[in-house]
CSV table of C-alpha atoms in Angstrom, one decimal:
chain,number,residue,atom,x,y,z
A,25,MET,CA,223.7,-18.6,35.3
A,26,PRO,CA,223.9,-17.1,39.2
A,27,PRO,CA,226.5,-19.5,41.6
A,28,SER,CA,224.3,-22.4,42.8
A,29,LEU,CA,222.4,-21.6,46.2
A,30,HIS,CA,223.0,-23.8,48.9
A,31,ALA,CA,220.4,-25.5,51.3
A,32,ALA,CA,219.6,-27.6,54.0
A,33,VAL,CA,216.6,-29.3,54.3
A,34,LEU,CA,215.7,-31.1,57.9
A,35,THR,CA,212.1,-32.7,58.1
A,36,VAL,CA,210.5,-32.2,61.7
A,37,SER,CA,208.4,-35.2,62.9
A,38,ASP,CA,208.2,-37.5,65.7
A,39,SER,CA,206.7,-40.4,63.1
A,40,ALA,CA,209.1,-40.2,60.6
A,41,PHE,CA,212.1,-39.8,63.3
A,42,GLN,CA,211.5,-43.2,64.8
A,43,GLY,CA,211.1,-44.7,61.1
A,44,ARG,CA,206.9,-44.7,61.6
A,45,ARG,CA,206.4,-43.9,58.7
A,46,ARG,CA,208.2,-42.7,55.8
A,47,ASP,CA,209.4,-39.4,55.2
A,48,VAL,CA,207.5,-38.1,51.8
A,49,SER,CA,207.8,-34.0,52.9
A,50,GLY,CA,211.6,-33.9,53.2
A,51,PRO,CA,212.2,-35.2,49.8
A,52,ALA,CA,209.4,-33.5,48.0
A,53,VAL,CA,211.0,-30.1,48.8
A,54,ALA,CA,214.4,-31.3,48.1
A,55,GLU,CA,213.5,-32.2,44.5
A,56,VAL,CA,211.9,-28.8,44.2
A,57,LEU,CA,214.5,-27.1,45.6
A,58,GLN,CA,216.8,-28.9,43.1
A,59,SER,CA,214.7,-28.7,40.0
A,60,HIS,CA,215.7,-24.4,40.7
A,61,GLY,CA,218.8,-24.9,40.5
A,62,TRP,CA,219.4,-25.4,44.2
A,63,THR,CA,222.0,-27.1,45.7
A,64,VAL,CA,220.2,-29.4,48.9
A,65,VAL,CA,224.0,-30.0,50.8
A,66,HIS,CA,222.3,-31.5,53.6
A,67,THR,CA,218.9,-33.5,54.9
A,68,GLN,CA,218.1,-34.4,58.1
A,69,ILE,CA,215.0,-35.9,59.9
A,70,VAL,CA,214.1,-34.4,63.6
A,71,ALA,CA,211.6,-35.1,66.4
A,72,ASP,CA,209.1,-32.7,67.3
A,73,ASP,CA,211.4,-31.4,70.1
A,74,MET,CA,212.1,-27.4,70.5
A,75,ALA,CA,216.3,-27.7,71.8
A,76,VAL,CA,216.5,-30.6,69.2
A,77,ILE,CA,215.2,-28.3,66.5
A,78,ALA,CA,216.8,-25.2,68.2
A,79,ALA,CA,220.2,-26.8,67.8
A,80,THR,CA,220.3,-28.4,64.6
A,81,PHE,CA,219.3,-25.2,63.6
A,82,ARG,CA,222.2,-23.1,64.9
A,83,GLU,CA,224.4,-26.6,63.3
A,84,LEU,CA,223.1,-25.6,60.1
A,85,ILE,CA,224.1,-22.3,60.4
A,86,GLY,CA,227.7,-22.9,61.3
A,87,ARG,CA,228.5,-24.6,57.9
A,88,ARG,CA,227.0,-21.9,55.9
A,89,VAL,CA,223.8,-23.3,53.9
A,90,GLU,CA,222.4,-20.3,52.6
A,91,ALA,CA,218.5,-21.3,53.6
A,92,ILE,CA,217.3,-24.3,56.3
A,93,PHE,CA,213.7,-24.9,54.9
A,94,SER,CA,212.3,-27.3,57.6
A,95,THR,CA,208.9,-29.4,56.9
A,96,GLY,CA,207.0,-30.0,60.0
A,97,GLY,CA,205.6,-28.7,63.6
A,98,THR,CA,203.8,-25.0,62.5
A,99,GLY,CA,200.6,-26.3,64.0
A,100,ILE,CA,198.8,-26.1,66.8
A,101,SER,CA,199.0,-29.8,68.8
A,102,PRO,CA,200.5,-29.6,71.5
A,103,ARG,CA,204.0,-31.4,69.8
A,104,ASP,CA,203.9,-28.9,67.2
A,105,VAL,CA,207.1,-26.4,68.1
A,106,THR,CA,208.8,-25.3,65.0
A,107,PRO,CA,208.1,-22.0,64.8
A,108,ASP,CA,209.0,-21.2,69.1
A,109,ALA,CA,212.2,-23.6,68.4
A,110,THR,CA,212.9,-20.9,64.8
A,111,ARG,CA,212.5,-17.4,66.6
A,112,LYS,CA,214.7,-18.9,69.1
A,113,VAL,CA,217.4,-18.9,66.4
A,114,ILE,CA,217.2,-16.2,64.1
A,115,THR,CA,217.5,-12.3,64.3
A,116,ARG,CA,215.1,-11.0,62.4
A,117,GLU,CA,211.6,-12.1,61.3
A,118,LEU,CA,210.1,-11.8,58.2
A,119,PRO,CA,206.4,-11.6,58.4
A,120,GLY,CA,206.0,-11.3,54.4
A,121,LEU,CA,206.7,-14.9,54.1
A,122,PRO,CA,204.4,-16.9,56.5
A,123,GLU,CA,201.5,-14.6,54.7
A,124,GLN,CA,202.3,-15.3,52.0
A,125,MET,CA,202.4,-18.7,52.3
A,126,ARG,CA,199.3,-19.0,54.2
A,127,ARG,CA,197.5,-16.6,52.2
A,128,THR,CA,198.6,-19.5,48.8
A,129,GLY,CA,198.4,-21.9,51.1
A,130,SER,CA,194.4,-21.4,52.2
A,131,GLN,CA,193.6,-20.9,48.6
A,132,SER,CA,193.7,-24.6,47.8
A,133,THR,CA,193.2,-26.1,52.0
A,134,PRO,CA,191.8,-23.5,53.8
A,135,THR,CA,193.3,-24.5,57.0
A,136,ALA,CA,196.9,-23.3,55.9
A,137,MET,CA,195.8,-20.5,57.7
A,138,LEU,CA,196.6,-21.9,61.1
A,139,SER,CA,199.8,-22.2,60.1
A,140,ARG,CA,202.2,-20.6,62.6
A,141,ALA,CA,205.2,-20.5,60.5
A,142,VAL,CA,208.0,-18.4,60.5
A,143,ALA,CA,210.5,-17.2,58.8
A,144,GLY,CA,213.6,-15.1,59.5
A,145,VAL,CA,217.1,-14.4,59.4
A,146,ALA,CA,220.5,-15.8,61.0
A,147,GLY,CA,223.8,-14.2,60.2
A,148,ASN,CA,223.6,-14.9,56.5
A,149,THR,CA,221.2,-18.1,56.9
A,150,ILE,CA,217.7,-17.7,56.1
A,151,ILE,CA,215.6,-19.7,58.0
A,152,ILE,CA,211.9,-21.2,56.1
A,153,ASN,CA,209.3,-22.9,57.9
A,154,LEU,CA,207.1,-25.1,55.5
A,155,PRO,CA,203.9,-26.9,56.7
A,156,GLY,CA,204.3,-31.0,57.0
A,157,SER,CA,202.0,-32.3,54.3
A,158,PRO,CA,204.6,-32.7,51.5
A,159,GLN,CA,201.5,-31.0,49.2
A,160,GLY,CA,201.0,-28.1,52.1
A,161,ALA,CA,205.4,-28.0,51.7
A,162,VAL,CA,205.6,-28.0,47.9
A,163,ASP,CA,202.8,-25.5,47.7
A,164,SER,CA,204.8,-22.9,49.9
A,165,LEU,CA,207.9,-23.2,49.3
A,166,LYS,CA,206.9,-22.8,45.2
A,167,SER,CA,205.1,-18.9,46.5
A,168,ILE,CA,208.2,-17.9,47.8
A,169,LEU,CA,210.9,-19.3,46.2
A,170,PRO,CA,211.7,-16.5,43.5
A,171,VAL,CA,212.4,-13.8,45.8
A,172,LEU,CA,215.1,-15.8,47.8
A,173,PRO,CA,217.8,-15.4,45.9
A,174,HIS,CA,217.7,-11.7,46.0
A,175,ALA,CA,217.3,-11.8,49.2
A,176,LEU,CA,220.7,-13.7,50.2
A,177,ASP,CA,222.0,-11.2,48.2
A,178,LEU,CA,220.6,-8.1,50.4
A,179,ILE,CA,221.8,-10.2,53.3
A,180,ALA,CA,224.8,-10.8,52.0
A,181,GLY,CA,225.5,-7.0,50.9
A,182,ARG,CA,225.9,-8.6,47.2
A,183,THR,CA,223.2,-5.8,46.2
A,184,ASP,CA,222.5,-2.2,47.3
A,185,HIS,CA,219.8,-0.1,47.1
A,186,LYS,CA,218.6,0.9,43.5
A,187,PRO,CA,218.4,4.6,43.3
B,22,MET,CA,177.8,-35.5,62.5
B,23,PRO,CA,180.0,-34.5,64.3
B,24,PRO,CA,179.3,-33.6,68.2
B,25,SER,CA,178.8,-29.9,68.4
B,26,LEU,CA,181.1,-27.7,69.6
B,27,HIS,CA,180.6,-25.1,72.3
B,28,ALA,CA,180.9,-21.6,72.2
B,29,ALA,CA,181.0,-19.0,74.8
B,30,VAL,CA,180.0,-14.8,73.5
B,31,LEU,CA,182.0,-12.0,74.8
B,32,THR,CA,181.0,-8.3,73.6
B,33,VAL,CA,182.8,-5.8,74.4
B,34,SER,CA,181.5,-3.0,74.9
B,35,ASP,CA,181.4,0.7,77.3
B,36,SER,CA,178.1,1.9,75.8
B,37,ALA,CA,176.5,-1.5,75.9
B,38,PHE,CA,178.0,-2.6,79.0
B,39,GLN,CA,176.2,1.1,80.4
B,40,GLY,CA,173.1,0.7,78.7
B,41,ARG,CA,173.8,2.9,76.6
B,42,ARG,CA,173.2,1.1,73.3
B,43,ARG,CA,171.4,-2.4,72.4
B,44,ASP,CA,174.1,-4.7,71.9
B,45,VAL,CA,173.3,-6.3,68.5
B,46,SER,CA,177.1,-7.5,67.6
B,47,GLY,CA,176.5,-10.3,70.2
B,48,PRO,CA,173.7,-12.1,69.6
B,49,ALA,CA,174.4,-11.6,65.6
B,50,VAL,CA,177.9,-13.8,65.8
B,51,ALA,CA,176.2,-16.6,68.7
B,52,GLU,CA,173.3,-16.7,65.3
B,53,VAL,CA,176.0,-17.8,63.2
B,54,LEU,CA,177.4,-19.9,65.5
B,55,GLN,CA,174.0,-21.9,65.8
B,56,SER,CA,173.1,-21.6,62.1
B,57,HIS,CA,176.8,-23.8,62.2
B,58,GLY,CA,175.8,-26.1,64.8
B,59,TRP,CA,177.9,-24.9,67.5
B,60,THR,CA,175.7,-25.1,70.7
B,61,VAL,CA,176.2,-21.4,72.5
B,62,VAL,CA,176.9,-22.4,76.3
B,63,HIS,CA,177.5,-18.1,77.6
B,64,THR,CA,177.5,-14.9,76.2
B,65,GLN,CA,178.1,-11.8,78.4
B,66,ILE,CA,178.7,-7.8,78.4
B,67,VAL,CA,181.7,-5.9,79.4
B,68,ALA,CA,183.5,-3.1,79.5
B,69,ASP,CA,186.4,-2.2,77.6
B,70,ASP,CA,188.5,-3.1,80.7
B,71,MET,CA,192.2,-5.1,80.2
B,72,ALA,CA,191.6,-6.4,83.3
B,73,VAL,CA,188.3,-7.5,83.4
B,74,ILE,CA,188.3,-8.5,79.8
B,75,ALA,CA,191.3,-11.2,80.2
B,76,ALA,CA,189.5,-12.3,83.7
B,77,THR,CA,186.5,-12.7,82.0
B,78,PHE,CA,188.7,-14.9,79.6
B,79,ARG,CA,189.9,-17.0,82.1
B,80,GLU,CA,187.2,-17.3,84.2
B,81,LEU,CA,185.5,-18.8,80.5
B,82,ILE,CA,188.7,-21.0,79.4
B,83,GLY,CA,188.2,-22.9,83.3
B,84,ARG,CA,184.3,-23.6,81.9
B,85,ARG,CA,186.0,-25.1,78.9
B,86,VAL,CA,184.1,-24.2,76.6
B,87,GLU,CA,186.1,-25.0,72.9
B,88,ALA,CA,186.2,-21.4,71.8
B,89,ILE,CA,185.4,-17.7,72.6
B,90,PHE,CA,184.3,-15.3,70.2
B,91,SER,CA,184.9,-11.6,71.2
B,92,THR,CA,183.5,-8.8,69.4
B,93,GLY,CA,184.2,-5.3,69.5
B,94,GLY,CA,187.5,-3.2,71.1
B,95,THR,CA,189.9,-4.3,67.8
B,96,GLY,CA,190.8,-1.2,67.1
B,97,ILE,CA,193.0,2.2,67.5
B,98,SER,CA,190.5,4.3,70.0
B,99,PRO,CA,192.3,4.4,73.7
B,100,ARG,CA,190.4,2.5,74.7
B,101,ASP,CA,190.8,-0.3,72.9
B,102,VAL,CA,192.2,-3.3,74.4
B,103,THR,CA,190.6,-6.5,74.2
B,104,PRO,CA,193.6,-7.8,71.6
B,105,ASP,CA,196.1,-6.8,74.7
B,106,ALA,CA,193.8,-9.1,77.0
B,107,THR,CA,194.2,-11.7,74.5
B,108,ARG,CA,197.4,-11.9,74.7
B,109,LYS,CA,197.4,-11.7,78.2
B,110,VAL,CA,196.0,-14.8,78.6
B,111,ILE,CA,197.4,-16.8,74.8
B,112,THR,CA,200.4,-18.9,75.3
B,113,ARG,CA,200.1,-19.8,71.2
B,114,GLU,CA,199.2,-17.3,68.7
B,115,LEU,CA,197.7,-18.0,65.5
B,116,PRO,CA,198.9,-15.2,62.6
B,117,GLY,CA,196.4,-16.4,60.1
B,118,LEU,CA,193.3,-16.4,61.3
B,119,PRO,CA,193.7,-12.2,61.9
B,120,GLU,CA,195.2,-12.0,58.5
B,121,GLN,CA,192.5,-14.0,57.3
B,122,MET,CA,189.7,-11.7,58.7
B,123,ARG,CA,191.5,-8.4,57.3
B,124,ARG,CA,191.7,-8.8,54.3
B,125,THR,CA,188.7,-10.8,54.2
B,126,GLY,CA,186.9,-7.4,55.6
B,127,SER,CA,188.8,-4.8,53.7
B,128,GLN,CA,187.7,-5.9,50.1
B,129,SER,CA,184.3,-4.6,51.6
B,130,THR,CA,185.2,-2.8,54.4
B,131,PRO,CA,189.0,-0.8,53.6
B,132,THR,CA,188.7,0.1,57.5
B,133,ALA,CA,189.1,-3.1,58.4
B,134,MET,CA,193.0,-3.0,57.7
B,135,LEU,CA,192.9,-1.3,60.8
B,136,SER,CA,191.8,-4.4,63.3
B,137,ARG,CA,194.4,-4.8,65.7
B,138,ALA,CA,192.5,-8.7,66.4
B,139,VAL,CA,194.0,-11.7,67.3
B,140,ALA,CA,193.9,-15.1,67.9
B,141,GLY,CA,195.1,-17.3,69.5
B,142,VAL,CA,194.9,-20.7,72.4
B,143,ALA,CA,195.1,-20.6,75.8
B,144,GLY,CA,194.7,-24.3,77.2
B,145,ASN,CA,192.6,-26.6,74.6
B,146,THR,CA,190.7,-23.3,74.2
B,147,ILE,CA,191.3,-20.6,70.9
B,148,ILE,CA,190.1,-16.7,71.3
B,149,ILE,CA,189.0,-15.5,68.5
B,150,ASN,CA,188.8,-11.8,68.2
B,151,LEU,CA,185.9,-10.5,66.0
B,152,PRO,CA,185.7,-6.5,65.0
B,153,GLY,CA,182.7,-4.2,67.0
B,154,SER,CA,180.4,-3.6,63.8
B,155,PRO,CA,177.8,-7.0,63.4
B,156,GLN,CA,178.5,-6.6,60.1
B,157,GLY,CA,182.7,-6.5,60.7
B,158,ALA,CA,182.0,-9.2,63.3
B,159,VAL,CA,179.8,-11.5,61.3
B,160,ASP,CA,181.7,-11.7,58.4
B,161,SER,CA,185.1,-12.2,59.9
B,162,LEU,CA,184.0,-15.1,62.0
B,163,LYS,CA,181.7,-16.4,58.4
B,164,SER,CA,185.9,-16.5,57.0
B,165,ILE,CA,187.8,-18.8,59.1
B,166,LEU,CA,184.5,-21.0,61.3
B,167,PRO,CA,185.4,-23.7,58.4
B,168,VAL,CA,188.6,-24.0,60.0
B,169,LEU,CA,187.6,-24.5,63.5
B,170,PRO,CA,187.1,-28.1,64.4
B,171,HIS,CA,189.7,-29.2,62.2
B,172,ALA,CA,192.0,-26.9,64.6
B,173,LEU,CA,190.1,-27.4,68.0
B,174,ASP,CA,190.8,-31.4,67.0
B,175,LEU,CA,194.9,-31.2,66.8
B,176,ILE,CA,194.4,-28.6,70.1
B,177,ALA,CA,193.0,-31.5,71.8
B,178,GLY,CA,195.1,-34.2,70.1
B,179,ARG,CA,192.3,-35.9,68.5
B,180,THR,CA,194.3,-35.5,65.3
B,181,ASP,CA,197.9,-37.1,64.0
B,182,HIS,CA,199.3,-35.4,61.2
B,183,LYS,CA,198.5,-37.4,58.0
B,184,PRO,CA,201.6,-39.0,56.5
C,4,MET,CA,186.2,19.0,53.1
C,5,PRO,CA,188.0,18.3,56.0
C,6,PRO,CA,190.6,20.2,57.2
C,7,SER,CA,193.9,19.0,55.9
C,8,LEU,CA,196.1,16.7,57.8
C,9,HIS,CA,199.7,17.2,58.8
C,10,ALA,CA,203.0,14.4,57.6
C,11,ALA,CA,206.2,14.8,58.1
C,12,VAL,CA,208.3,12.3,55.1
C,13,LEU,CA,211.4,10.8,56.2
C,14,THR,CA,214.0,9.0,53.7
C,15,VAL,CA,216.2,7.3,55.0
C,16,SER,CA,219.1,6.3,53.2
C,17,ASP,CA,222.4,6.5,53.7
C,18,SER,CA,223.6,7.4,50.2
C,19,ALA,CA,221.4,10.4,49.2
C,20,PHE,CA,222.0,11.5,53.4
C,21,GLN,CA,225.7,11.5,52.3
C,22,GLY,CA,225.4,13.1,48.8
C,23,ARG,CA,225.6,9.9,47.2
C,24,ARG,CA,222.5,9.6,45.9
C,25,ARG,CA,219.5,12.4,44.9
C,26,ASP,CA,216.3,11.6,47.5
C,27,VAL,CA,213.5,10.9,44.4
C,28,SER,CA,211.2,8.9,46.9
C,29,GLY,CA,210.8,11.7,49.8
C,30,PRO,CA,209.5,13.9,47.3
C,31,ALA,CA,207.2,11.2,45.7
C,32,VAL,CA,206.0,10.4,49.0
C,33,ALA,CA,204.9,14.2,49.9
C,34,GLU,CA,203.6,14.9,45.7
C,35,VAL,CA,201.1,12.3,46.9
C,36,LEU,CA,199.9,13.0,50.0
C,37,GLN,CA,199.5,16.7,48.8
C,38,SER,CA,197.5,15.3,46.2
C,39,HIS,CA,195.6,13.5,48.3
C,40,GLY,CA,195.0,16.7,50.3
C,41,TRP,CA,197.4,16.4,53.0
C,42,THR,CA,200.0,18.8,54.2
C,43,VAL,CA,203.8,18.6,54.5
C,44,VAL,CA,205.0,20.5,57.2
C,45,HIS,CA,208.2,18.5,57.8
C,46,THR,CA,210.8,16.3,55.2
C,47,GLN,CA,213.9,15.3,56.1
C,48,ILE,CA,217.1,12.7,55.4
C,49,VAL,CA,219.0,10.5,57.8
C,50,ALA,CA,221.5,7.8,57.7
C,51,ASP,CA,220.5,4.0,58.5
C,52,ASP,CA,221.2,4.4,62.0
C,53,MET,CA,218.2,3.4,64.4
C,54,ALA,CA,219.6,5.8,67.2
C,55,VAL,CA,219.2,8.8,65.0
C,56,ILE,CA,215.8,7.1,62.9
C,57,ALA,CA,213.9,6.6,66.8
C,58,ALA,CA,215.5,10.3,67.7
C,59,THR,CA,214.0,12.1,64.8
C,60,PHE,CA,210.1,10.1,65.3
C,61,ARG,CA,210.4,11.7,68.3
C,62,GLU,CA,210.7,14.9,67.4
C,63,LEU,CA,207.9,14.4,64.7
C,64,ILE,CA,205.8,13.6,67.2
C,65,GLY,CA,206.2,16.0,69.2
C,66,ARG,CA,205.2,18.6,66.8
C,67,ARG,CA,202.1,17.2,67.2
C,68,VAL,CA,202.7,16.0,63.1
C,69,GLU,CA,199.2,13.2,63.2
C,70,ALA,CA,201.5,10.7,60.5
C,71,ILE,CA,205.1,10.6,59.6
C,72,PHE,CA,205.8,8.6,56.2
C,73,SER,CA,209.1,7.3,56.8
C,74,THR,CA,211.1,5.6,53.2
C,75,GLY,CA,213.8,3.3,53.3
C,76,GLY,CA,215.7,0.5,55.3
C,77,THR,CA,212.7,-1.4,55.6
C,78,GLY,CA,214.6,-4.1,53.7
C,79,ILE,CA,216.8,-6.7,55.5
C,80,SER,CA,220.7,-5.8,54.2
C,81,PRO,CA,222.6,-5.6,56.9
C,82,ARG,CA,221.9,-1.9,57.6
C,83,ASP,CA,218.0,-1.8,57.3
C,84,VAL,CA,217.0,-0.4,60.7
C,85,THR,CA,213.8,1.2,60.0
C,86,PRO,CA,211.2,-1.2,61.5
C,87,ASP,CA,213.4,-1.8,64.6
C,88,ALA,CA,213.2,1.9,65.2
C,89,THR,CA,210.0,2.0,64.7
C,90,ARG,CA,209.3,-0.4,67.0
C,91,LYS,CA,211.3,1.5,69.5
C,92,VAL,CA,208.6,4.6,69.4
C,93,ILE,CA,205.1,3.2,69.1
C,94,THR,CA,203.3,2.0,71.3
C,95,ARG,CA,200.3,0.6,69.4
C,96,GLU,CA,201.2,-2.2,66.5
C,97,LEU,CA,199.0,-1.8,63.5
C,98,PRO,CA,199.8,-4.7,61.6
C,99,GLY,CA,197.0,-5.0,58.9
C,100,LEU,CA,199.0,-1.9,57.4
C,101,PRO,CA,202.0,-4.0,56.5
C,102,GLU,CA,200.3,-6.7,55.4
C,103,GLN,CA,198.2,-4.2,52.8
C,104,MET,CA,201.6,-3.0,51.7
C,105,ARG,CA,202.6,-6.1,50.9
C,106,ARG,CA,200.2,-8.2,49.6
C,107,THR,CA,199.5,-5.1,47.2
C,108,GLY,CA,202.9,-4.3,46.1
C,109,SER,CA,204.2,-8.2,45.9
C,110,GLN,CA,201.8,-8.6,42.6
C,111,SER,CA,203.7,-5.8,40.6
C,112,THR,CA,207.1,-6.8,42.6
C,113,PRO,CA,207.4,-10.0,44.0
C,114,THR,CA,210.4,-9.4,46.4
C,115,ALA,CA,207.7,-6.3,48.4
C,116,MET,CA,206.9,-9.3,50.4
C,117,LEU,CA,210.4,-9.1,51.8
C,118,SER,CA,209.7,-5.7,53.5
C,119,ARG,CA,209.2,-6.1,57.0
C,120,ALA,CA,207.3,-3.0,57.5
C,121,VAL,CA,205.7,-1.5,60.4
C,122,ALA,CA,203.1,0.9,61.3
C,123,GLY,CA,201.8,1.8,65.0
C,124,VAL,CA,200.6,4.6,67.4
C,125,ALA,CA,202.7,6.9,68.8
C,126,GLY,CA,200.6,8.9,71.2
C,127,ASN,CA,198.0,10.7,68.9
C,128,THR,CA,200.9,9.9,65.8
C,129,ILE,CA,200.7,7.3,63.9
C,130,ILE,CA,203.8,6.1,61.7
C,131,ILE,CA,204.1,4.1,58.6
C,132,ASN,CA,207.4,2.7,57.3
C,133,LEU,CA,207.3,2.7,52.8
C,134,PRO,CA,209.6,0.4,50.9
C,135,GLY,CA,212.7,2.5,49.5
C,136,SER,CA,211.9,2.5,45.9
C,137,PRO,CA,209.9,5.5,44.4
C,138,GLN,CA,207.3,2.9,42.8
C,139,GLY,CA,206.9,0.8,45.9
C,140,ALA,CA,207.1,3.7,48.3
C,141,VAL,CA,204.1,4.9,46.6
C,142,ASP,CA,202.0,2.4,45.5
C,143,SER,CA,202.4,0.7,49.6
C,144,LEU,CA,201.3,4.6,50.2
C,145,LYS,CA,198.3,4.2,48.0
C,146,SER,CA,197.4,1.0,49.5
C,147,ILE,CA,196.7,2.6,52.9
C,148,LEU,CA,196.5,6.3,52.7
C,149,PRO,CA,192.2,5.8,52.1
C,150,VAL,CA,191.9,4.7,55.8
C,151,LEU,CA,194.2,7.5,57.6
C,152,PRO,CA,191.9,9.8,58.0
C,153,HIS,CA,189.5,7.7,59.7
C,154,ALA,CA,191.6,5.5,62.1
C,155,LEU,CA,193.0,9.6,62.8
C,156,ASP,CA,190.0,10.2,64.5
C,157,LEU,CA,189.6,6.9,65.9
C,158,ILE,CA,193.3,7.7,67.8
C,159,ALA,CA,191.8,11.0,68.6
C,160,GLY,CA,189.4,9.6,70.5
C,161,ARG,CA,186.9,11.8,67.4
C,162,THR,CA,184.5,9.1,66.4
C,163,ASP,CA,182.4,7.0,68.4
C,164,HIS,CA,182.3,3.4,67.9
C,165,LYS,CA,179.0,2.7,65.8
C,166,PRO,CA,175.6,0.8,66.7
């Protein structure tokens, strides 16, 4: 069994940050990760504020977590800025992951195609935007989680190209 | 029944603009919209000219239509510039809508995967590029039309995130 | 039967360039092209070096091949730079082709969704990034090859929009 990968889960939500509602999506994401053998080393709730989100991503990258999963702020209301904050931090975009999440999500929830979610690499860390609804976040996560260990091996240079 | 949404339909085509052929796609798009409860408040035909297309988008946004549907100019011949004009006007891209249109379209018409179509938000207006062929435009429109009322609610801040 | 289209095949791989392993993907891509009626006029192996890849693309565009197919360097390890080199050369991106290749590929190989492959137009030449594994390259190629003759007609202005 491979060594456990380390993840941070970042809930992006004005109302959860202000305590007006309970954060359900963050714990749901953490639970899926743990059940797949990941270690969740950090969870946090931040407001829908681009500078704050980007700064939090940068701090978590500095702690050398292997992946950061955000939930929330991927839509098109004016306060949704998680993808924009993500683009400020990543150096390489991975377009196939949001494509997969939107395609999978829209089979049960057509509005999943409105997601502006982004995924990409910053240093040796992968950042993945998940939607804000608990079900959407969990379904999106499950659709891409199986490829992440291989992706992290490649980023860290631990796997050579196969012939 | 919700209040009717207001749309503009913009046909982008040198030959239709010059009267060398009849515009079939614009009326076909308008008919689909009306049959789904939309009110088409403006239709127009413009040449494949980036500055003209962008200026027309801006004028229609000023009229506060909720969505602008263009048809034509999404391909890869040198005169196809509708996506480029759209990118000059929108402030946020919605990549999932073209993904959905290309995927749906390529099931019956493989060349649909060549579309460079863009969708995005400018102010409170959604702009969506549809392909130029009548069948392609209608099929693409139908594949994304169901999610637009929800999208417009979010843009206008009329819907809070669900818990 | 239409006149044969001319292609170049560019293998991007440090280890193949240095002779540490045999290039299997380049010949596999060339064979698929030939079996579909294309003429492969040039094959070359280069290292995973952004400047070299971009310069090679530019030289091949100057030779007026109709399409350049690269294989390799589309992943996320630090040396994978083929998509970045491609973006330096193309003037118009064709996002639907990588979408199709990732979707098709991920049905048999989930890690195909990690591909950062790009396709686009430079002058009258189409450049298409294929993955580095022989099977991945061949499967990706076959999923988009049927639309390329039409695409090249459009780029060269040989086909007017149908009414």
